Tab-separated table of C-alpha atoms and ligand atoms in Angstrom:
chain	number	residue	atom	x	y	z
A	1	MET	CA	-28.449	0.485	-11.575
A	2	SER	CA	-29.797	-0.430	-8.368
A	3	ALA	CA	-27.987	-1.749	-4.870
A	4	ALA	CA	-29.292	-4.797	-3.970
A	5	ALA	CA	-28.556	-8.070	-5.774
A	6	PRO	CA	-29.969	-8.891	-9.272
A	7	ASP	CA	-32.250	-10.736	-10.277
A	8	ARG	CA	-29.518	-12.876	-11.983
A	9	PRO	CA	-26.663	-12.916	-10.840
A	10	THR	CA	-23.367	-12.907	-12.303
A	11	ALA	CA	-21.161	-12.942	-9.894
A	12	CYS	CA	-20.874	-14.527	-6.069
A	13	LEU	CA	-17.875	-13.699	-3.632
A	14	ALA	CA	-17.994	-16.728	-1.014
A	15	LEU	CA	-16.183	-15.928	2.582
A	16	ALA	CA	-14.118	-19.220	4.675
A	17	ASP	CA	-16.773	-19.370	6.677
A	18	GLY	CA	-19.990	-20.204	4.226
A	19	THR	CA	-21.271	-16.757	3.933
A	20	LEU	CA	-22.653	-15.949	0.367
A	21	PHE	CA	-23.209	-12.765	-1.893
A	22	TYR	CA	-23.852	-12.215	-4.572
A	23	GLY	CA	-24.598	-9.341	-7.162
A	24	GLN	CA	-23.311	-8.475	-10.374
A	25	GLY	CA	-19.910	-9.138	-12.723
A	26	PHE	CA	-17.580	-6.449	-13.959
A	27	GLY	CA	-13.714	-7.115	-15.462
A	28	ALA	CA	-12.468	-9.617	-16.247
A	29	THR	CA	-14.383	-13.633	-15.733
A	30	GLY	CA	-12.863	-16.361	-14.069
A	31	GLN	CA	-12.031	-17.147	-9.618
A	32	THR	CA	-10.014	-15.747	-7.446
A	33	GLU	CA	-9.332	-16.595	-4.185
A	34	ALA	CA	-7.469	-14.025	-1.309
A	35	GLU	CA	-7.780	-12.970	1.826
A	36	LEU	CA	-10.956	-9.949	2.141
A	37	CYS	CA	-10.368	-5.711	3.372
A	38	PHE	CA	-11.927	-2.723	3.315
A	39	ASN	CA	-10.788	0.738	2.461
A	40	THR	CA	-12.790	3.854	3.984
A	41	ALA	CA	-11.369	5.817	1.229
A	42	MET	CA	-13.575	8.556	-0.945
A	43	THR	CA	-11.138	8.815	-3.858
A	44	GLY	CA	-8.369	7.122	-5.026
A	45	TYR	CA	-9.789	3.814	-6.654
A	46	GLN	CA	-7.096	4.034	-9.035
A	47	GLU	CA	-4.250	3.933	-7.244
A	48	ILE	CA	-5.770	1.678	-4.573
A	49	MET	CA	-6.317	-1.200	-6.836
A	50	THR	CA	-3.135	-0.604	-8.598
A	51	ASP	CA	-0.374	0.110	-4.861
A	52	PRO	CA	1.419	-3.249	-4.887
A	53	SER	CA	0.834	-3.807	-0.806
A	54	TYR	CA	-3.036	-5.634	-2.123
A	55	ALA	CA	-1.050	-7.864	-3.753
A	56	GLY	CA	-3.396	-11.214	-2.443
A	57	GLN	CA	-5.310	-9.172	-1.257
A	58	ILE	CA	-8.996	-8.209	-2.680
A	59	VAL	CA	-10.577	-4.446	-1.869
A	60	THR	CA	-14.093	-3.548	-0.659
A	61	PHE	CA	-14.471	-0.095	-0.787
A	62	THR	CA	-17.141	1.510	1.635
A	63	PHE	CA	-17.272	5.046	-0.507
A	64	PRO	CA	-20.494	3.984	-2.426
A	65	HIS	CA	-19.845	5.141	-6.061
A	66	ILE	CA	-16.343	3.910	-7.527
A	67	GLY	CA	-15.681	4.316	-11.291
A	68	ASN	CA	-17.042	7.978	-11.633
A	69	VAL	CA	-13.832	9.125	-13.434
A	70	GLY	CA	-12.742	6.408	-15.053
A	71	VAL	CA	-9.211	5.537	-15.376
A	72	ASN	CA	-6.488	7.241	-16.576
A	73	PRO	CA	-1.807	6.817	-17.939
A	74	GLU	CA	-1.189	9.178	-14.958
A	75	ASP	CA	-3.099	7.691	-11.498
A	76	ASP	CA	-1.441	4.449	-11.810
A	77	GLU	CA	0.492	3.290	-9.211
A	78	THR	CA	2.252	0.053	-10.974
A	79	ALA	CA	2.263	-0.852	-13.909
A	80	ASP	CA	-0.729	-3.322	-13.808
A	81	PRO	CA	-3.927	-2.975	-10.750
A	82	VAL	CA	-2.400	-5.978	-7.619
A	83	ALA	CA	-5.360	-5.495	-5.877
A	84	ALA	CA	-7.032	-9.216	-6.582
A	85	GLY	CA	-10.364	-7.763	-7.029
A	86	MET	CA	-12.356	-5.347	-5.953
A	87	ILE	CA	-16.009	-5.057	-4.172
A	88	VAL	CA	-18.272	-1.739	-4.879
A	89	LYS	CA	-21.876	-1.150	-4.108
A	90	TRP	CA	-23.041	0.625	-6.684
A	91	MET	CA	-21.971	-0.911	-10.214
A	92	PRO	CA	-20.130	1.970	-12.124
A	93	THR	CA	-21.334	4.322	-14.316
A	94	ASP	CA	-20.106	5.845	-18.058
A	95	PRO	CA	-17.120	7.856	-16.693
A	96	SER	CA	-16.673	11.426	-16.682
A	97	ASN	CA	-13.823	12.863	-16.436
A	98	TRP	CA	-11.436	14.908	-18.947
A	99	ARG	CA	-8.917	12.633	-17.768
A	100	ALA	CA	-10.100	9.661	-17.929
A	101	VAL	CA	-9.008	6.858	-20.671
A	102	GLN	CA	-10.993	3.750	-19.412
A	103	GLY	CA	-13.874	2.208	-18.037
A	104	LEU	CA	-13.778	1.168	-14.330
A	105	ASP	CA	-14.764	-2.427	-16.604
A	106	GLN	CA	-12.727	-1.923	-19.394
A	107	TRP	CA	-9.426	-1.070	-17.199
A	108	LEU	CA	-10.596	-3.755	-15.196
A	109	ALA	CA	-10.857	-7.081	-17.370
A	110	SER	CA	-8.672	-6.117	-20.421
A	111	ARG	CA	-5.447	-6.329	-17.659
A	112	GLY	CA	-7.458	-10.006	-15.334
A	113	ARG	CA	-9.060	-8.690	-12.460
A	114	ILE	CA	-11.930	-9.841	-11.311
A	115	ALA	CA	-15.276	-6.936	-9.822
A	116	LEU	CA	-18.760	-7.759	-8.102
A	117	GLY	CA	-20.577	-4.936	-8.307
A	118	GLY	CA	-24.539	-4.345	-5.700
A	119	VAL	CA	-23.893	-5.714	-3.054
A	120	ASP	CA	-24.731	-4.523	0.659
A	121	THR	CA	-20.360	-3.640	1.324
A	122	ARG	CA	-21.722	-1.945	4.777
A	123	ARG	CA	-22.811	-5.933	5.786
A	124	LEU	CA	-19.942	-7.279	4.540
A	125	THR	CA	-17.727	-4.128	6.041
A	126	ARG	CA	-19.337	-5.364	9.340
A	127	ALA	CA	-18.849	-8.854	9.502
A	128	ILE	CA	-14.630	-7.972	8.222
A	129	ARG	CA	-14.492	-6.270	11.345
A	130	GLN	CA	-16.195	-8.930	13.322
A	131	SER	CA	-14.124	-11.764	11.805
A	132	GLY	CA	-11.735	-10.304	11.269
A	133	ALA	CA	-10.509	-10.527	7.372
A	134	PRO	CA	-12.168	-13.258	6.079
A	135	HIS	CA	-10.491	-15.918	3.150
A	136	VAL	CA	-12.398	-15.408	0.135
A	137	ALA	CA	-13.554	-16.432	-3.253
A	138	LEU	CA	-14.551	-14.284	-6.052
A	139	ALA	CA	-16.258	-15.794	-9.010
A	140	HIS	CA	-17.668	-13.507	-12.240
A	141	ASN	CA	-19.653	-16.406	-14.181
A	142	PRO	CA	-21.471	-14.419	-17.237
A	143	ASP	CA	-24.138	-16.824	-17.768
A	144	GLY	CA	-24.431	-16.686	-13.362
A	145	SER	CA	-24.267	-19.892	-13.435
A	146	PHE	CA	-21.957	-20.473	-9.633
A	147	ASP	CA	-20.779	-24.373	-7.821
A	148	VAL	CA	-21.563	-21.973	-4.207
A	149	GLU	CA	-19.866	-25.214	-2.548
A	150	ALA	CA	-16.899	-25.685	-4.938
A	151	LEU	CA	-16.876	-21.797	-4.093
A	152	VAL	CA	-16.465	-21.851	-0.194
A	153	ALA	CA	-13.828	-25.135	-0.419
A	154	ALA	CA	-11.774	-22.325	-2.764
A	155	ALA	CA	-11.572	-19.938	-0.554
A	156	ARG	CA	-11.267	-22.409	2.518
A	157	GLY	CA	-7.972	-23.199	0.279
A	158	PHE	CA	-7.212	-20.555	0.190
A	159	ALA	CA	-3.502	-19.908	2.449
A	160	GLY	CA	-4.317	-16.629	3.088
A	161	LEU	CA	-1.052	-14.078	2.983
A	162	GLU	CA	1.045	-14.614	6.586
A	163	GLY	CA	3.883	-16.514	6.129
A	164	VAL	CA	3.233	-15.240	2.263
A	165	ASP	CA	6.771	-13.282	1.542
A	166	LEU	CA	4.642	-11.349	-1.316
A	167	ALA	CA	7.308	-8.772	-1.605
A	168	ARG	CA	10.218	-11.001	-4.189
A	169	GLU	CA	6.900	-11.943	-6.638
A	170	VAL	CA	6.385	-7.709	-6.574
A	171	THR	CA	9.342	-6.125	-6.856
A	172	CYS	CA	11.943	-5.029	-9.874
A	173	ALA	CA	13.375	-7.736	-11.278
A	174	GLN	CA	16.291	-5.435	-11.674
A	175	SER	CA	17.970	-1.626	-10.807
A	176	TYR	CA	16.953	1.011	-12.232
A	177	ARG	CA	16.517	5.313	-11.814
A	178	TRP	CA	13.941	7.190	-10.925
A	179	ASN	CA	13.678	10.779	-12.835
A	180	GLU	CA	10.381	12.034	-12.023
A	181	MET	CA	9.639	14.418	-9.540
A	182	ARG	CA	5.066	15.058	-8.198
A	183	TRP	CA	2.306	16.088	-9.668
A	184	ALA	CA	2.214	19.901	-10.133
A	185	TRP	CA	-0.400	21.160	-12.132
A	186	PRO	CA	-0.716	22.959	-14.370
A	187	ASP	CA	2.181	20.733	-16.114
A	188	GLY	CA	2.098	17.406	-14.768
A	189	TYR	CA	5.388	15.426	-13.298
A	190	ALA	CA	7.978	17.230	-13.865
A	191	PRO	CA	11.156	15.397	-15.258
A	192	LEU	CA	14.381	15.104	-11.528
A	193	GLN	CA	15.839	18.160	-11.845
A	194	ASP	CA	18.645	19.086	-9.254
A	195	PRO	CA	19.087	16.205	-6.817
A	196	LYS	CA	21.126	16.596	-3.920
A	197	TYR	CA	21.364	13.075	-2.650
A	198	LYS	CA	21.742	9.884	-3.367
A	199	VAL	CA	19.450	7.347	-1.998
A	200	VAL	CA	18.760	3.902	-2.250
A	201	ALA	CA	15.355	2.669	-2.933
A	202	LEU	CA	14.774	-1.203	-1.770
A	203	ASP	CA	11.887	-2.150	-3.608
A	204	TYR	CA	9.777	-3.853	-1.712
A	205	GLY	CA	6.388	-3.392	-4.228
A	206	ALA	CA	6.965	1.097	-3.941
A	207	LYS	CA	4.812	3.253	-5.368
A	208	ARG	CA	5.263	5.366	-7.679
A	209	ASN	CA	4.291	8.577	-5.901
A	210	ILE	CA	7.177	7.684	-3.395
A	211	LEU	CA	9.678	7.412	-6.344
A	212	ARG	CA	7.774	10.853	-6.642
A	213	CYS	CA	8.223	12.519	-3.626
A	214	LEU	CA	11.501	11.111	-2.654
A	215	ALA	CA	12.790	12.891	-5.850
A	216	SER	CA	10.982	15.815	-4.401
A	217	ALA	CA	12.535	16.284	-1.582
A	218	GLY	CA	15.692	15.888	-3.778
A	219	CYS	CA	16.683	12.705	-3.994
A	220	ASP	CA	17.789	10.900	-6.801
A	221	VAL	CA	16.657	7.252	-6.184
A	222	THR	CA	18.688	4.396	-7.509
A	223	VAL	CA	15.832	1.290	-7.691
A	224	LEU	CA	16.577	-2.695	-6.087
A	225	PRO	CA	15.130	-5.544	-6.425
A	226	ALA	CA	14.357	-7.094	-2.841
A	227	THR	CA	16.635	-9.186	-2.431
A	228	ALA	CA	19.873	-6.505	-3.425
A	229	SER	CA	22.830	-8.034	-0.911
A	230	PHE	CA	24.634	-5.015	1.532
A	231	GLU	CA	27.533	-4.953	-1.501
A	232	ASP	CA	25.204	-4.090	-3.918
A	233	VAL	CA	23.775	-1.485	-2.249
A	234	MET	CA	26.759	0.269	-1.157
A	235	ALA	CA	28.585	-0.320	-4.950
A	236	GLN	CA	25.473	3.372	-5.007
A	237	ASN	CA	27.891	4.821	-3.032
A	238	PRO	CA	24.672	6.053	-1.375
A	239	ASP	CA	23.589	8.628	1.775
A	240	GLY	CA	20.268	7.345	2.200
A	241	VAL	CA	18.947	4.133	2.369
A	242	PHE	CA	14.487	4.112	1.462
A	243	LEU	CA	13.282	0.430	2.667
A	244	SER	CA	9.413	0.486	0.633
A	245	ASN	CA	5.867	-0.884	1.279
A	246	GLY	CA	4.784	-3.488	-0.047
A	247	PRO	CA	1.831	-6.784	0.386
A	248	GLY	CA	2.651	-9.867	1.821
A	249	ASP	CA	3.791	-11.013	5.694
A	250	PRO	CA	6.476	-8.314	6.754
A	251	ALA	CA	8.167	-11.743	9.088
A	252	ALA	CA	7.488	-13.416	5.630
A	253	THR	CA	9.952	-10.917	3.551
A	254	GLY	CA	12.011	-10.261	6.530
A	255	ALA	CA	13.845	-13.621	6.160
A	256	TYR	CA	15.836	-11.745	3.463
A	257	ALA	CA	15.750	-8.440	3.450
A	258	VAL	CA	16.243	-8.357	7.359
A	259	PRO	CA	20.534	-9.133	7.212
A	260	MET	CA	21.073	-7.099	5.136
A	261	ILE	CA	19.523	-3.662	7.196
A	262	ARG	CA	21.459	-4.977	10.068
A	263	GLN	CA	24.570	-4.468	8.070
A	264	VAL	CA	23.804	-1.050	6.593
A	265	LEU	CA	22.906	0.485	10.766
A	266	ASP	CA	26.068	-1.680	11.326
A	267	ASP	CA	29.101	-1.173	9.249
A	268	THR	CA	26.921	2.343	8.415
A	269	ASP	CA	26.090	5.529	9.461
A	270	LEU	CA	24.082	6.476	6.863
A	271	PRO	CA	20.080	7.680	7.609
A	272	VAL	CA	17.861	5.387	6.839
A	273	PHE	CA	14.280	5.868	6.591
A	274	GLY	CA	11.207	3.039	5.006
A	275	ILE	CA	7.323	2.802	5.316
A	276	CYS	CA	4.719	0.663	5.159
A	277	LEU	CA	7.052	-2.697	4.324
A	278	GLY	CA	9.716	-0.917	4.856
A	279	HIS	CA	8.868	1.067	9.082
A	280	GLN	CA	7.671	-3.142	9.965
A	281	MET	CA	12.382	-4.145	8.363
A	282	LEU	CA	13.280	-1.651	9.725
A	283	ALA	CA	11.646	-2.512	13.210
A	284	LEU	CA	12.707	-6.738	12.766
A	285	ALA	CA	16.317	-4.951	12.126
A	286	LEU	CA	16.454	-3.366	15.125
A	287	GLY	CA	14.822	-7.085	16.973
A	288	ALA	CA	11.300	-6.350	17.334
A	289	GLN	CA	7.901	-7.739	15.914
A	290	THR	CA	6.031	-7.779	14.465
A	291	ILE	CA	1.517	-8.625	14.296
A	292	LYS	CA	-0.449	-9.528	12.241
A	293	MET	CA	-4.044	-7.347	13.260
A	294	ASN	CA	-8.711	-8.314	13.173
A	295	HIS	CA	-8.786	-6.710	10.039
A	296	GLY	CA	-6.059	-3.774	9.608
A	297	HIS	CA	-6.008	-0.227	8.849
A	298	HIS	CA	-6.858	1.012	5.214
A	299	GLY	CA	-8.119	4.383	4.385
A	300	ALA	CA	-6.840	8.222	4.044
A	301	ASN	CA	-8.233	9.890	6.796
A	302	HIS	CA	-6.239	8.096	9.519
A	303	PRO	CA	-5.739	9.795	12.527
A	304	VAL	CA	-1.969	9.499	13.365
A	305	LYS	CA	-0.009	11.399	16.591
A	306	ASP	CA	3.878	12.195	16.287
A	307	HIS	CA	5.153	12.540	20.094
A	308	ASP	CA	7.810	14.604	19.368
A	309	THR	CA	6.452	17.408	17.918
A	310	GLY	CA	2.855	16.878	19.241
A	311	LYS	CA	0.625	16.912	16.524
A	312	VAL	CA	-1.130	14.491	14.597
A	313	GLU	CA	-1.062	14.351	10.926
A	314	ILE	CA	-4.928	12.522	8.693
A	315	THR	CA	-2.979	9.479	6.835
A	316	SER	CA	-3.747	7.201	4.017
A	317	MET	CA	-3.541	3.499	6.197
A	318	ASN	CA	-2.720	0.482	3.846
A	319	HIS	CA	-1.489	-2.322	6.952
A	320	GLY	CA	-2.888	-5.904	8.251
A	321	PHE	CA	-0.048	-6.577	10.051
A	322	ALA	CA	1.654	-4.198	12.218
A	323	VAL	CA	4.733	-3.591	14.966
A	324	ASP	CA	4.258	-4.484	18.375
A	325	ALA	CA	5.208	-1.754	20.387
A	326	GLN	CA	5.530	-4.550	23.377
A	327	THR	CA	8.603	-5.398	21.403
A	328	LEU	CA	10.457	-2.454	20.559
A	329	PRO	CA	13.723	-2.979	21.980
A	330	GLN	CA	15.970	-0.121	24.264
A	331	GLY	CA	17.040	2.484	22.299
A	332	VAL	CA	14.264	2.541	19.729
A	333	VAL	CA	12.334	5.132	20.729
A	334	GLU	CA	7.960	4.760	19.260
A	335	THR	CA	7.419	8.172	17.526
A	336	HIS	CA	3.923	7.785	16.640
A	337	THR	CA	0.325	6.249	17.434
A	338	SER	CA	-2.609	5.407	15.035
A	339	LEU	CA	-5.617	6.901	17.338
A	340	PHE	CA	-7.903	5.171	16.045
A	341	ASP	CA	-6.192	2.006	18.158
A	342	GLY	CA	-3.337	3.186	19.636
A	343	SER	CA	-1.023	0.361	17.400
A	344	ASN	CA	2.484	2.026	16.335
A	345	CYS	CA	3.090	4.315	13.685
A	346	GLY	CA	6.694	4.745	14.065
A	347	ILE	CA	10.026	4.287	15.281
A	348	ARG	CA	13.888	5.664	15.315
A	349	MET	CA	17.056	4.702	16.969
A	350	ASP	CA	17.472	6.873	19.385
A	351	GLY	CA	20.703	9.795	18.369
A	352	ARG	CA	20.941	8.215	14.906
A	353	PRO	CA	18.925	9.031	11.955
A	354	VAL	CA	17.754	6.020	11.491
A	355	TRP	CA	13.534	5.464	11.932
A	356	SER	CA	10.193	4.404	9.429
A	357	VAL	CA	6.683	5.447	9.888
A	358	GLN	CA	3.165	2.963	9.204
A	359	HIS	CA	1.422	5.408	7.234
A	360	HIS	CA	1.706	6.060	3.321
A	361	PRO	CA	3.547	9.796	3.913
A	362	GLU	CA	3.693	9.954	0.091
A	363	ALA	CA	-0.231	9.737	0.457
A	364	SER	CA	-1.354	8.928	-3.144
A	365	PRO	CA	-4.840	8.336	-2.434
A	366	GLY	CA	-4.913	11.192	1.025
A	367	PRO	CA	-4.238	13.523	2.378
A	368	GLN	CA	-0.157	15.494	2.706
A	369	ASP	CA	-0.427	15.658	5.649
A	370	SER	CA	2.796	13.123	6.908
A	371	TYR	CA	4.955	14.613	2.937
A	372	TYR	CA	7.268	16.444	6.215
A	373	LEU	CA	9.079	13.005	6.569
A	374	PHE	CA	10.657	13.159	2.837
A	375	GLU	CA	12.414	16.527	3.778
A	376	ARG	CA	12.939	15.033	7.824
A	377	PHE	CA	15.127	12.778	5.838
A	378	ALA	CA	17.072	14.505	2.699
A	379	ARG	CA	17.785	16.486	6.263
A	380	ALA	CA	19.381	14.317	7.518
A	381	MET	CA	21.140	13.619	4.718
A	382	ALA	CA	22.337	17.220	4.424
A	383	ASP	CA	23.304	17.019	7.879
A	384	ARG	CA	25.358	13.761	7.610
A	385	ALA	CA	27.405	15.516	4.387
A	386	ALA	CA	27.593	18.522	6.930
B	1	LIG	N1	1.572	-0.987	2.756
B	1	LIG	C1	2.117	-1.484	2.436
B	1	LIG	O1	3.284	-1.832	2.368
B	1	LIG	C2	1.939	-2.810	3.721
B	1	LIG	C3	2.812	-3.711	5.383
B	1	LIG	C4	2.222	-5.514	4.951
B	1	LIG	N2	2.163	-6.459	3.753
B	1	LIG	C5	0.702	-5.292	4.897
B	1	LIG	O2	0.430	-5.350	5.421
B	1	LIG	O3	0.783	-5.203	7.087
């Protein structure tokens, strides 16, 4: 199939500035509004689409061949796709992989997610880089008729992600215990074995592989809803507290998450570990500020420097906000920075086992260079118990 827009387009993407991209629709029909980002990962589209951190966003994949391996039940990061939609250069071909149970097209359709294929994703990516992540409306209509003015108006009407607490929408309704470890060939996910540390994980939109990595590092994880109180956390009698990734504006989620984290820091000596939104929550609780980035970081090959060891880790990234390193208070050390743009990628409290990173060490999808952070968390809990 051609990468050029088909003669009779069945989907249309409108940017708030009025730019239009026509192509071929797949997945669900209808219309959706969101912020648009691009992701440079070459693999892992199913994990990306089901990462709850993508709520409120449509993902443009810069890698042109997306959908080739279909979808399977093991690679979901949560029960349903959470990204609002997807944009690809080439229309997906029939899946060819022994793990596939469904094609990407049917999977998206059955889960109500709209997709657009056959557009020039390089042009779209350049537009995002130059002008910042745009607000967009994406319509898929098999009869090919589009009210373009209404579509542009819908894009302009999208309120954006700033000030929006999306963690509340994707968090679990009730607490639960996690009981699965990381994937190991040939057996797949093994059940939790011999956990040594009791960990409470605050679910702001947690990816399953984070919970698996914690389990593989020896943690018996109880997942609590994002709005859990300090008392709810302490009722679990934890050895450590984990703050998950998640969607939306950290400042908005911080309105209720920060006071709880502050109390953990003030009233306990528990090790604390945060990832992505959890990193931003910890930074806010320590008195720093977060900022909206131009087009964020979304990919699986981002170099990050660990200042403690001098080592560079190749990481998985997905964030549109960042911790403003200029606002880190005394007693908080910048531990990691992005080698792409120098933005903050990690902090730690001086002299305490309290730290967090902006990147995704669970790497689903992505390289596994940063798994050591889970083991470091386990060691901190062991040291505290000793
Ligand atoms: N992956 C995440 O946890 C993302 C955090 C936050 N929503 C951001 O976009 O920066």
